[in-house]
Amino acid sequence: MASFLYRLGRLAFRRRRLVALIWVALLALAGFGAASAPAATSSSFSVPGTEAQKAFDLLEERFPGGSADGATARVVFKAPAGEKMTDPGPKAEVTGAVAALKSGSGQVASVTDPYTAQAVSKDGSTAYVSVTYKVGSMELTDDTLHALKETGERARSTGLTVETGGDALQAAPETGAGESIGVVIAGVVLAVTFGSLIAAGLPLLTALVGVGIGISTITALAAVFDLGTTTSTLAMMIGLAVGIDYALFIVSRYRAELTGGREKEEAAGRAVGTAGSAVVFAGLTVVIALVGLAVADIPLLTKMGFAAAGTVVIAVLIALTLIPALLGFAGDRVLGRKARHGKAVSDKTNVGARWARLVLRHPVAVLLVGVVGLGAIAVPAASLEVGLPDDGSQPVSTTQRKAYDLLSDGFGPGFNGPLLVVVDGDRAEADRAVELMRNLDGAAAVTPPTFNKAGDTATITVIPKDRPSSLATEDLVHEIRDKSSDNVYVTGATALNTDFSQKMSDALLPYLALVVGLAFLLLMVVFRSVLVPLKAALGFLLSVVAALGAVVAVFQWGWLGSLFGVEQSGPIMSMMPIFMIGVVFGLAMDYEVFLVTRMREAFVHGQRPEEAIVTGFRHSARVVIAAAVIMIAVFAGFIGSSEQMIKMIGFGLAIAVFFDAFIVRMAIVPAVLALLGRRAWWLPRWLDRTLPNVDVEGQQLNKELSQSPGGSDEDRELIPV
């Protein structure tokens, strides 16, 4: 592989104008596709194979023309102190609001009158109007949303308390200035690392080009593949991080080859042949982890994984082609001022080498401190509670949360999470189901059955006594299913949450086995070792569990929540554990590949194991630390998102990268390698003959160059960088 990438790097360097033109054309083409494509809608959410999904599909079939996919809103009214919603004044205002909502937009499918739909609380203090729309929340026009908000404001001016909930108010997630700040921090780190604005700008430029192509492509295909706005946000998050990192390693290696006396084209070829090989395998581990999310069989999660994997592939291709092309335009300006004037930096000042020697002197102590420290942070993960967000998880200042609280106070805590029971049968079957559910302790109210036109399917609404996210409500879902006949299905947001969480839990171990197993084989090919990949996998598990512990402490327990903008603590997103495992595993292997391949390279070229560790840190530690800081800054920028899921993932990935890069890879890895010594690079002979030799460390490339006509003595050893 190193030989092929060497030739690719030299070709891109020589044909730099053509290569740059191709990437600019791809960016323009993707941009044109995005601009001409229909606007993205909210991605449909389904959980195949679950009872809640079967009930939803049955409703679609038996109630044609229904608005199951349409947005909904609840306008909640509360009377002033001493008055009731049944009094003439408040009643007239609500009746007027109902009429205004019906005529306010052509997108409205139905509006319920609370006085005919029994939507007034027993004490008369609260009433609500349910609005169902013909289209999803992301397709609602500004006029429709304005009519909804204006109705509330008009009623509020008469002294009523009016708040609005439901997914009709859902907006595309906003990251605020955090994303831009992350990119700015990345630029500062690159400038400090390289001492050259040109060298610092190249990774930023190419990462933005890659993300631009990736996000534009996702936008262009959003309507075709039902890709929601969250998909592009997560692809941007990961694409920016790996795009900067991969370019950073190629540029760093190129600079080192130049300072070693190489000609520019030769330096570009060797940089792509060696560091580029590490980029390819690091990218493969990320792609495996993201594509492997399909194991969960959740379409939304699968689309997110494939979209993010696509941006990673683009980042790898750009690092291998566009970076050497731009290096050809930059010339010597990628070097710092001292390097351009021939002033070498003393090895004694290399912090990476000094840190490696310190770890080699105290490997046991470093290993114990790292493992025990991460273990302590991981403790909260044992209390992990998962769920899907609803309006109760919104900040208390939002109208959605206020509407949620008004409904809870007026109708009971379970009113915000009703269960929808679908009966595939006649009236007798439906009456038996109603009688059964009215006798359950967890049910506060059960409505009479409502039949379709054919009279063969009925829907029944069950109001739990407890809040939607409680264990008591989850037990009620299971109790209805256990005691009802096979043609009675429980669905609704609360039941779907229960089924989704269970499916995520069931998929976790198969996903881990698939991803870790494939990556283990891949790393064996890269490192020609059994123990190094095993150590890498165990280190990843330690860092990801510690990261989950931190997520639980902040988002579930509320520790330091205000520092990260968490206004309302609650259960962790159901897909968060499996998504974090997938993404963090891929990113963790990035640092493993970049750091340990330099050690492997030094070991292959004859250095003792201890010397190889120091050499690896001397040439890679500074760049790996810079890459980690950049990735942390990019992920942390998404903590400012208005979407709780994006905020949580941004925090989780940022803290996981911190743990993995600075504790696992910088401390635990050299400590373990020091204790293993030469055994770290042991590989059974039969396995050595079986595994393909991809020549990541450039040994075969060095041999080919030394034997080629014109090869010099300098080419007889691939100079470590």
XYZ file of C-alpha atoms in Angstrom:
721
model
C 0.000 0.000 0.000
C 2.785 2.420 0.874
C 4.203 2.072 -2.661
C 0.847 2.804 -4.295
C 0.197 5.806 -2.056
C 3.755 7.048 -2.663
C 3.093 7.132 -6.391
C -0.342 8.700 -5.812
C 1.201 11.460 -3.680
C 3.839 12.280 -6.296
C 1.223 12.261 -9.069
C -1.054 14.627 -7.144
C 1.938 16.898 -6.437
C 2.919 17.032 -10.141
C -0.647 17.415 -11.453
C -1.671 19.763 -8.664
C -3.666 22.121 -10.890
C -5.758 19.268 -12.296
C -6.298 17.720 -8.854
C -7.337 21.039 -7.320
C -9.663 21.701 -10.261
C -11.319 18.291 -9.844
C -12.049 18.904 -6.154
C -13.344 22.421 -6.822
C -15.605 20.982 -9.545
C -16.905 18.314 -7.132
C -17.622 20.983 -4.529
C -19.478 23.109 -7.092
C -21.430 20.097 -8.366
C -22.461 19.073 -4.850
C -23.400 22.671 -4.058
C -25.542 22.908 -7.169
C -27.271 19.651 -6.254
C -27.987 20.917 -2.747
C -29.315 24.249 -4.000
C -31.654 22.655 -6.533
C -32.885 19.823 -4.272
C -36.163 20.087 -2.334
C -35.872 21.230 1.278
C -35.040 18.537 3.832
C -37.937 17.311 5.930
C -37.925 15.744 9.360
C -36.720 12.177 8.929
C -39.379 9.568 9.628
C -38.710 7.546 12.748
C -39.433 3.836 12.832
C -38.362 0.850 14.902
C -38.851 -2.223 12.674
C -39.832 -5.478 14.331
C -41.357 -3.932 17.454
C -44.970 -4.056 18.595
C -45.246 -0.259 18.610
C -44.173 -0.150 14.948
C -46.580 -2.961 14.007
C -49.436 -0.973 15.557
C -48.370 2.178 13.699
C -48.267 0.282 10.397
C -51.715 -1.168 11.115
C -53.086 2.328 11.699
C -51.632 3.475 8.376
C -53.366 0.573 6.633
C -56.742 0.617 8.396
C -57.181 4.383 8.797
C -56.323 5.682 5.288
C -56.069 9.423 4.973
C -55.133 9.808 8.622
C -52.522 12.296 9.807
C -50.211 9.899 11.565
C -47.199 11.519 9.894
C -48.448 15.074 10.382
C -47.195 17.519 12.960
C -49.245 18.111 16.094
C -49.629 20.980 18.523
C -51.362 21.463 21.846
C -52.426 24.952 22.837
C -52.930 24.893 26.610
C -55.072 27.525 28.342
C -55.178 28.203 32.070
C -57.713 30.522 33.644
C -56.670 33.377 35.989
C -56.909 32.767 39.724
C -60.523 32.564 40.870
C -61.872 31.797 37.394
C -62.558 28.636 35.426
C -62.186 27.787 31.772
C -65.917 27.049 31.679
C -66.772 30.650 32.594
C -68.256 32.688 29.708
C -65.188 34.936 29.209
C -62.467 32.256 28.991
C -64.797 29.941 27.056
C -65.445 32.616 24.446
C -61.693 33.203 24.028
C -60.975 29.480 23.556
C -63.849 29.107 21.094
C -62.459 32.035 19.120
C -58.984 30.456 19.177
C -60.405 27.204 17.798
C -62.068 29.077 14.934
C -58.893 31.064 14.226
C -56.776 27.895 14.115
C -59.176 26.177 11.723
C -59.073 29.076 9.268
C -55.496 30.186 9.875
C -53.785 27.834 7.427
C -54.553 25.371 4.672
C -52.060 22.960 6.275
C -54.368 22.304 9.253
C -56.011 18.863 9.152
C -58.156 19.090 12.294
C -58.702 21.182 15.433
C -60.508 19.796 18.498
C -62.858 21.907 20.604
C -62.005 21.227 24.269
C -65.637 21.691 25.320
C -66.869 18.896 23.078
C -63.793 16.652 23.356
C -63.695 16.567 27.177
C -60.379 18.419 27.175
C -61.120 20.506 30.264
C -59.595 19.512 33.604
C -61.879 18.366 36.435
C -61.238 21.498 38.464
C -61.974 23.647 35.418
C -58.651 25.498 35.618
C -57.074 24.136 32.429
C -58.179 23.306 28.886
C -56.288 22.422 25.728
C -56.852 22.519 21.983
C -55.286 19.765 19.845
C -54.185 20.755 16.349
C -53.177 18.188 13.739
C -51.480 19.217 10.504
C -51.370 17.579 7.087
C -47.567 17.767 6.846
C -44.561 17.143 9.077
C -43.086 19.769 11.370
C -40.222 20.680 9.020
C -42.698 21.342 6.168
C -44.879 23.803 8.054
C -44.806 27.243 6.450
C -43.990 30.451 8.282
C -47.609 31.556 7.860
C -48.848 28.400 9.596
C -46.466 28.813 12.529
C -47.304 32.510 12.752
C -51.021 31.696 12.946
C -50.358 29.221 15.759
C -48.280 31.699 17.754
C -50.628 34.623 17.084
C -53.573 32.636 18.426
C -51.792 32.127 21.716
C -50.674 35.747 21.963
C -54.197 37.048 21.313
C -55.680 34.852 24.066
C -52.823 35.712 26.405
C -53.629 39.406 26.099
C -57.019 38.769 27.789
C -55.396 37.487 30.977
C -55.286 33.758 30.193
C -52.071 31.770 30.571
C -51.390 30.237 27.162
C -48.524 27.892 26.241
C -47.969 25.684 23.187
C -46.427 22.227 23.012
C -46.048 19.474 20.445
C -43.668 18.765 17.589
C -45.125 21.523 15.383
C -42.711 23.916 17.087
C -39.736 21.684 16.361
C -37.006 23.560 14.529
C -33.783 22.545 12.858
C -31.033 22.224 15.483
C -28.900 25.312 15.943
C -25.299 25.235 17.099
C -24.961 28.955 17.629
C -21.420 30.311 17.588
C -19.948 27.161 19.139
C -19.211 25.450 15.835
C -17.379 28.529 14.517
C -15.444 28.875 17.766
C -14.342 25.253 17.432
C -12.947 25.941 13.955
C -11.179 29.092 15.193
C -9.566 27.130 18.066
C -8.491 24.499 15.548
C -6.806 27.217 13.474
C -4.961 28.601 16.501
C -3.751 25.123 17.520
C -2.538 24.420 13.983
C -0.706 27.739 13.810
C 1.047 27.067 17.129
C 1.878 23.497 16.142
C 3.332 24.341 12.732
C 4.604 27.879 13.271
C 3.343 28.671 9.777
C 0.018 30.155 8.759
C 0.198 28.382 5.398
C 0.691 24.980 7.041
C -2.061 25.774 9.554
C -4.471 26.854 6.859
C -4.158 23.766 4.659
C -5.905 21.291 7.051
C -8.661 23.829 7.731
C -9.192 24.538 4.043
C -9.287 20.900 2.981
C -11.532 19.925 5.910
C -14.014 22.628 4.943
C -13.920 21.467 1.315
C -14.587 17.878 2.405
C -17.405 18.852 4.746
C -18.859 21.125 2.075
C -18.974 18.248 -0.414
C -20.331 15.809 2.175
C -23.057 18.050 3.593
C -24.094 19.314 0.159
C -24.404 15.733 -1.064
C -26.504 14.801 1.974
C -28.729 17.826 1.366
C -29.109 16.942 -2.308
C -30.122 13.374 -1.437
C -32.195 14.224 1.655
C -35.573 13.902 -0.032
C -34.599 10.700 -1.877
C -33.277 8.829 1.164
C -35.415 10.529 3.854
C -32.427 12.116 5.589
C -33.318 14.502 8.399
C -31.476 17.628 9.502
C -29.832 15.802 12.411
C -28.061 13.524 9.921
C -26.196 16.400 8.269
C -25.324 17.983 11.627
C -23.633 14.821 12.888
C -21.885 14.278 9.554
C -20.541 17.827 9.806
C -19.331 17.203 13.349
C -17.357 14.084 12.467
C -16.276 15.262 9.018
C -14.709 18.441 10.394
C -12.839 16.597 13.124
C -11.330 13.793 11.028
C -10.805 16.051 8.012
C -8.561 18.377 9.995
C -6.777 15.509 11.723
C -5.989 13.487 8.591
C -4.673 16.527 6.750
C -2.665 17.473 9.835
C -0.758 14.189 9.796
C 0.057 14.362 6.077
C 1.271 17.972 6.334
C 3.317 17.172 9.440
C 5.053 14.253 7.734
C 5.724 16.326 4.615
C 7.382 19.053 6.684
C 9.550 16.474 8.410
C 10.613 14.965 5.077
C 11.545 18.434 3.792
C 13.665 19.180 6.849
C 15.322 15.774 6.316
C 16.621 16.967 2.969
C 14.069 15.522 0.551
C 13.055 17.244 -2.663
C 9.509 18.586 -2.536
C 7.903 16.016 -4.841
C 9.761 13.175 -3.150
C 8.735 14.500 0.273
C 5.096 14.603 -0.806
C 5.296 11.037 -2.103
C 6.898 9.728 1.082
C 4.465 11.654 3.292
C 1.472 10.140 1.514
C 3.136 6.710 1.347
C 3.770 6.515 5.101
C 1.444 8.872 6.981
C -1.123 8.323 4.231
C -1.137 4.593 4.963
C -1.962 5.371 8.584
C -4.712 7.736 7.400
C -6.267 5.001 5.251
C -6.411 2.488 8.087
C -7.519 5.056 10.635
C -10.301 6.059 8.260
C -11.257 2.411 7.741
C -11.717 1.891 11.480
C -13.979 4.952 11.664
C -15.990 3.798 8.643
C -16.363 0.285 10.093
C -17.621 1.731 13.373
C -20.120 4.056 11.672
C -21.439 1.610 9.071
C -21.704 -1.022 11.802
C -24.485 1.043 13.388
C -26.756 -0.703 10.882
C -26.630 -3.727 13.209
C -29.194 -1.998 15.432
C -31.729 -2.105 12.540
C -32.938 1.431 13.281
C -33.260 3.290 9.943
C -32.533 6.695 11.508
C -29.343 5.434 13.166
C -28.272 3.582 10.017
C -28.678 6.717 7.879
C -26.724 8.788 10.374
C -23.919 6.229 10.354
C -23.713 5.933 6.562
C -23.847 9.704 6.062
C -21.068 10.288 8.591
C -19.032 7.427 7.069
C -19.346 9.087 3.674
C -17.818 12.302 5.007
C -14.950 10.268 6.499
C -14.262 8.617 3.123
C -14.185 12.058 1.494
C -11.780 13.283 4.207
C -9.421 10.357 3.506
C -9.480 10.937 -0.269
C -8.810 14.648 0.187
C -5.884 13.940 2.528
C -4.334 11.592 -0.040
C -4.812 13.803 -3.120
C -5.750 17.417 -2.448
C -3.248 17.882 0.391
C -0.163 16.911 -1.703
C -1.530 19.065 -4.537
C -1.835 22.108 -2.268
C 1.592 21.364 -0.809
C 2.903 21.756 -4.339
C 1.441 25.267 -4.474
C 2.717 26.171 -0.987
C 6.370 25.214 -1.488
C 8.718 26.041 1.419
C 6.093 28.230 3.053
C 4.666 25.207 4.885
C 7.825 25.267 7.020
C 8.226 27.496 10.034
C 10.621 30.414 9.954
C 13.372 28.535 11.817
C 13.157 25.530 9.521
C 13.283 27.722 6.406
C 16.526 29.248 7.699
C 18.015 25.832 8.483
C 17.730 26.080 12.285
C 16.918 22.636 13.697
C 15.111 22.224 17.000
C 17.132 20.396 19.652
C 15.876 16.948 20.574
C 16.318 17.837 24.244
C 13.401 20.243 24.012
C 11.032 17.576 22.660
C 8.289 17.252 25.257
C 6.972 14.016 23.737
C 10.317 12.252 24.112
C 10.764 13.487 27.685
C 7.257 12.329 28.617
C 7.875 8.889 27.088
C 11.096 8.500 29.099
C 9.210 9.450 32.269
C 6.570 6.793 31.600
C 9.278 4.222 30.861
C 10.812 4.900 34.276
C 7.490 4.446 36.131
C 5.240 2.277 33.932
C 3.366 0.547 36.766
C 2.518 3.798 38.587
C 1.352 5.501 35.377
C -0.753 2.477 34.438
C -2.432 2.300 37.862
C -3.180 6.031 38.034
C -4.673 6.026 34.531
C -6.825 2.914 34.999
C -8.032 3.817 38.498
C -8.777 7.424 37.497
C -10.858 6.449 34.471
C -12.510 3.697 36.489
C -13.655 6.211 39.104
C -15.098 8.508 36.425
C -16.895 5.520 34.903
C -18.836 4.738 38.115
C -21.935 6.842 37.212
C -22.351 4.746 34.048
C -23.721 1.965 36.288
C -26.767 4.208 36.931
C -27.450 4.842 33.243
C -31.126 5.408 32.429
C -32.120 5.689 28.789
C -35.148 7.201 27.097
C -36.317 9.382 24.239
C -36.753 13.124 24.772
C -40.154 14.775 25.029
C -41.303 18.258 25.972
C -40.589 17.428 29.621
C -36.863 17.463 28.823
C -37.024 20.959 27.322
C -35.580 23.926 29.266
C -38.059 25.314 31.797
C -38.049 28.674 29.991
C -39.567 27.269 26.763
C -43.258 27.345 25.943
C -43.148 23.594 25.202
C -41.990 22.827 28.752
C -44.524 25.245 30.269
C -47.337 23.587 28.294
C -46.099 20.188 29.484
C -46.194 21.316 33.120
C -49.651 22.905 32.761
C -51.057 19.644 31.381
C -49.401 17.633 34.158
C -50.865 19.927 36.820
C -54.320 20.024 35.290
C -54.795 16.452 34.033
C -52.169 14.377 35.823
C -48.516 13.478 35.127
C -49.412 10.664 32.738
C -51.430 12.864 30.425
C -48.303 13.926 28.505
C -47.541 10.310 27.637
C -50.789 8.604 26.608
C -50.677 5.031 25.345
C -52.455 4.305 22.090
C -53.893 0.791 22.037
C -54.867 -0.627 18.632
C -57.319 -3.544 18.528
C -57.389 -5.613 15.355
C -60.922 -6.976 15.876
C -64.622 -6.268 16.314
C -66.492 -4.317 19.014
C -66.651 -7.262 21.408
C -62.871 -7.640 21.242
C -62.394 -3.901 21.823
C -64.815 -3.873 24.798
C -62.913 -6.727 26.431
C -59.644 -4.797 25.987
C -61.171 -1.668 27.569
C -62.478 -3.659 30.544
C -59.087 -5.284 31.079
C -57.177 -1.990 30.982
C -59.585 -0.180 33.314
C -58.732 -2.743 35.993
C -54.972 -2.129 35.775
C -53.460 -0.201 38.692
C -51.210 1.916 36.486
C -54.033 3.270 34.285
C -55.624 6.576 35.326
C -58.200 6.685 32.503
C -59.247 4.599 29.496
C -61.288 6.091 26.643
C -64.053 4.218 24.782
C -62.918 2.567 21.527
C -62.998 4.507 18.268
C -63.507 2.382 15.126
C -62.491 2.864 11.519
C -65.103 2.959 8.744
C -64.862 -0.789 8.158
C -65.471 -1.470 11.834
C -62.629 -4.002 12.065
C -60.025 -1.885 13.887
C -60.364 0.267 17.014
C -58.114 2.683 18.862
C -58.201 3.158 22.636
C -56.305 5.817 24.575
C -54.911 4.901 27.996
C -53.700 7.656 30.324
C -51.047 6.347 32.767
C -50.998 7.527 36.367
C -47.275 8.330 36.255
C -45.112 10.501 33.992
C -44.087 9.153 30.548
C -40.431 8.418 31.423
C -41.156 6.573 34.699
C -40.616 2.865 35.331
C -44.264 2.590 36.414
C -45.439 3.689 32.951
C -43.022 1.274 31.305
C -44.415 -1.519 33.502
C -47.942 -0.553 32.421
C -46.943 -0.986 28.759
C -45.623 -4.486 29.467
C -48.655 -5.389 31.606
C -51.124 -4.448 28.855
C -49.163 -6.496 26.337
C -48.828 -9.510 28.635
C -52.503 -9.670 29.613
C -54.069 -8.767 26.260
C -54.716 -11.058 23.306
C -52.354 -11.262 20.345
C -54.406 -8.862 18.236
C -54.071 -5.990 20.743
C -51.083 -3.708 20.199
C -49.706 -0.864 22.313
C -48.087 2.084 20.564
C -47.671 5.834 21.024
C -44.541 7.827 21.902
C -44.158 6.222 25.339
C -44.509 2.649 24.062
C -42.210 3.414 21.139
C -39.633 4.729 23.613
C -39.827 1.473 25.570
C -39.405 -0.659 22.456
C -36.617 1.523 21.093
C -34.630 1.359 24.333
C -34.996 -2.417 24.444
C -33.865 -2.755 20.836
C -30.821 -0.585 21.517
C -29.899 -2.743 24.515
C -30.303 -5.956 22.511
C -28.098 -4.620 19.698
C -25.254 -3.417 21.927
C -23.323 -6.686 22.360
C -23.641 -7.835 18.703
C -22.510 -4.387 17.603
C -19.506 -4.435 19.918
C -18.555 -7.912 18.730
C -18.804 -6.940 15.059
C -17.014 -3.601 15.224
C -14.300 -4.557 17.702
C -13.759 -7.887 15.935
C -13.326 -6.340 12.477
C -11.152 -3.536 13.793
C -9.049 -6.052 15.753
C -8.320 -7.943 12.533
C -7.558 -4.683 10.734
C -5.134 -3.566 13.442
C -3.411 -6.963 13.401
C -2.711 -6.381 9.723
C -1.401 -2.867 10.444
C 0.754 -3.641 13.493
C 1.694 -7.291 12.769
C 0.910 -8.018 16.409
C -1.723 -9.701 18.578
C -1.196 -7.861 21.858
C -1.136 -4.296 20.445
C -4.659 -4.543 18.937
C -5.892 -6.218 22.127
C -4.454 -3.405 24.205
C -6.015 -0.862 21.848
C -9.482 -2.424 22.212
C -9.281 -2.632 26.013
C -8.088 0.960 26.218
C -11.033 2.045 24.093
C -13.516 0.265 26.362
C -12.017 2.037 29.357
C -12.256 5.481 27.767
C -15.789 5.028 26.383
C -17.193 3.758 29.699
C -15.553 6.704 31.473
C -17.099 9.050 28.888
C -20.527 7.484 29.464
C -20.008 8.000 33.189
C -19.322 11.690 32.571
C -22.416 11.977 30.347
C -24.584 10.416 33.068
C -23.136 12.724 35.722
C -23.812 15.877 33.666
C -27.000 15.121 31.725
C -28.764 12.640 34.016
C -27.623 13.716 37.483
C -27.196 17.386 36.588
C -23.641 17.753 37.965
C -22.069 20.886 36.444
C -25.104 21.002 34.132
C -25.273 24.806 34.113
C -21.650 24.940 32.946
C -22.597 23.028 29.781
C -25.991 24.656 29.217
C -28.015 21.688 30.501
C -31.149 23.289 31.905
C -33.074 20.074 32.467
C -31.494 16.776 33.520
C -33.150 13.480 32.667
C -32.631 10.085 31.012
C -29.836 9.679 28.482
C -30.885 9.406 24.842
C -31.575 5.746 24.019
C -29.242 5.723 21.019
C -26.464 7.570 22.863
C -24.548 4.509 24.232
C -24.374 2.625 20.938
C -23.684 5.768 18.906
C -20.924 6.855 21.291
C -19.362 3.408 21.185
C -19.318 3.452 17.390
C -17.930 6.937 16.903
C -15.488 6.902 19.831
C -14.096 3.531 18.793
C -13.313 4.821 15.332
C -11.741 8.018 16.634
C -9.794 6.215 19.364
C -8.244 3.926 16.786
C -7.121 7.037 14.863
C -4.722 7.982 17.635
C -3.688 4.381 18.134
C -2.771 4.043 14.467
C -0.987 7.399 14.176
C 1.014 6.992 17.388
C 1.843 3.287 17.379
C 2.680 3.029 13.664
C 5.616 5.384 14.329
C 6.750 3.056 17.119
C 6.321 0.077 14.817
C 8.272 1.875 12.100
C 11.179 2.531 14.477
C 11.081 -1.059 15.783
C 11.115 -2.508 12.244
C 14.158 -0.355 11.450
C 16.129 -1.951 14.279
C 15.467 0.074 17.437
C 14.928 -1.622 20.788
C 11.291 -1.611 22.066
C 12.029 1.117 24.654
C 13.798 3.281 22.067
C 10.939 2.730 19.615
C 8.446 4.071 22.182
C 10.533 7.215 22.679
C 10.967 7.632 18.919
C 7.231 7.277 18.370
C 6.493 9.955 20.954
C 9.286 12.229 19.708
C 7.843 12.351 16.211
C 4.113 11.887 16.837
C 3.133 13.052 20.340
C 2.985 16.756 19.519
C 0.923 16.179 16.397
C -1.399 13.670 18.119
C -1.974 16.114 20.986
C -2.702 18.903 18.509
C -5.115 16.612 16.643
C -6.864 15.697 19.902
C -7.205 19.342 20.960
C -8.644 20.185 17.544
C -11.117 17.313 17.689
C -12.157 18.250 21.233
C -12.655 21.871 20.152
C -14.787 20.853 17.158
C -16.966 18.486 19.181
C -17.255 20.907 22.110
C -18.522 23.544 19.697
C -21.694 21.480 19.261
C -22.461 21.650 22.987
C -24.059 25.008 22.202
C -26.687 23.319 19.994
C -30.360 23.932 20.728
C -30.992 20.214 20.124
C -30.507 18.109 23.274
C -29.293 15.122 21.259
C -26.612 17.135 19.450
C -25.546 18.808 22.697
C -25.214 15.447 24.452
C -23.292 13.817 21.598
C -20.973 16.843 21.309
C -20.149 16.676 25.018
C -19.806 12.894 25.035
C -17.455 12.794 22.038
C -15.352 15.712 23.321
C -14.834 14.172 26.762
C -14.234 10.721 25.246
C -11.498 12.081 22.953
C -9.921 13.824 25.946
C -9.879 10.615 27.991
C -8.672 8.459 25.119
C -5.998 10.766 23.712
C -4.496 12.177 26.901
C -4.935 9.316 29.372
C -5.210 6.096 27.352
C -2.948 6.773 24.352
C -0.488 9.186 25.978
C -0.119 7.382 29.328
C -1.594 3.885 29.464
C -0.382 2.802 25.998
C 3.341 3.557 26.537
C 3.143 2.081 30.062
C 1.687 -1.192 28.741
C 4.154 -1.330 25.836
C 7.029 -0.723 28.253
C 5.897 -3.629 30.430
C 5.417 -5.916 27.419
C 8.743 -5.061 25.779
C 9.524 -7.094 22.668
C 6.477 -9.300 23.319
C 4.241 -6.427 22.244
C 5.235 -7.085 18.616
C 4.836 -10.852 18.783
C 2.859 -12.526 16.010
C 2.688 -16.315 15.440
C 4.552 -17.332 12.300
C 1.530 -19.051 10.781
C -0.525 -15.886 11.294
C 2.295 -13.732 9.922
C 2.225 -15.793 6.722
C -1.600 -15.613 6.551
C -2.102 -11.892 7.059
C -1.478 -9.615 4.050
C 1.515 -7.306 4.333
C 0.239 -3.775 3.686
C 3.599 -2.138 4.472
C 2.211 0.704 6.598
C 5.668 1.500 7.977
C 7.109 1.828 4.442
C 9.673 -0.955 4.691
C 8.861 -2.366 1.232
C 8.671 1.155 -0.195
C 12.156 1.887 1.160
C 13.457 -1.323 -0.423
C 11.961 -0.456 -3.812
C 13.407 3.049 -3.756
C 16.875 1.867 -2.758
C 16.920 -0.635 -5.636
C 15.552 1.756 -8.253
C 17.915 3.520 -10.662
C 19.147 6.713 -9.110
C 18.407 5.521 -5.602
C 20.886 7.054 -3.185
C 22.295 5.924 0.133
C 19.840 8.278 1.737
C 17.038 6.174 0.292
C 18.330 3.026 1.947
C 16.598 3.934 5.164
C 13.228 5.578 5.497
C 14.148 8.494 7.710
C 12.031 8.477 10.886
C 10.225 11.764 11.375
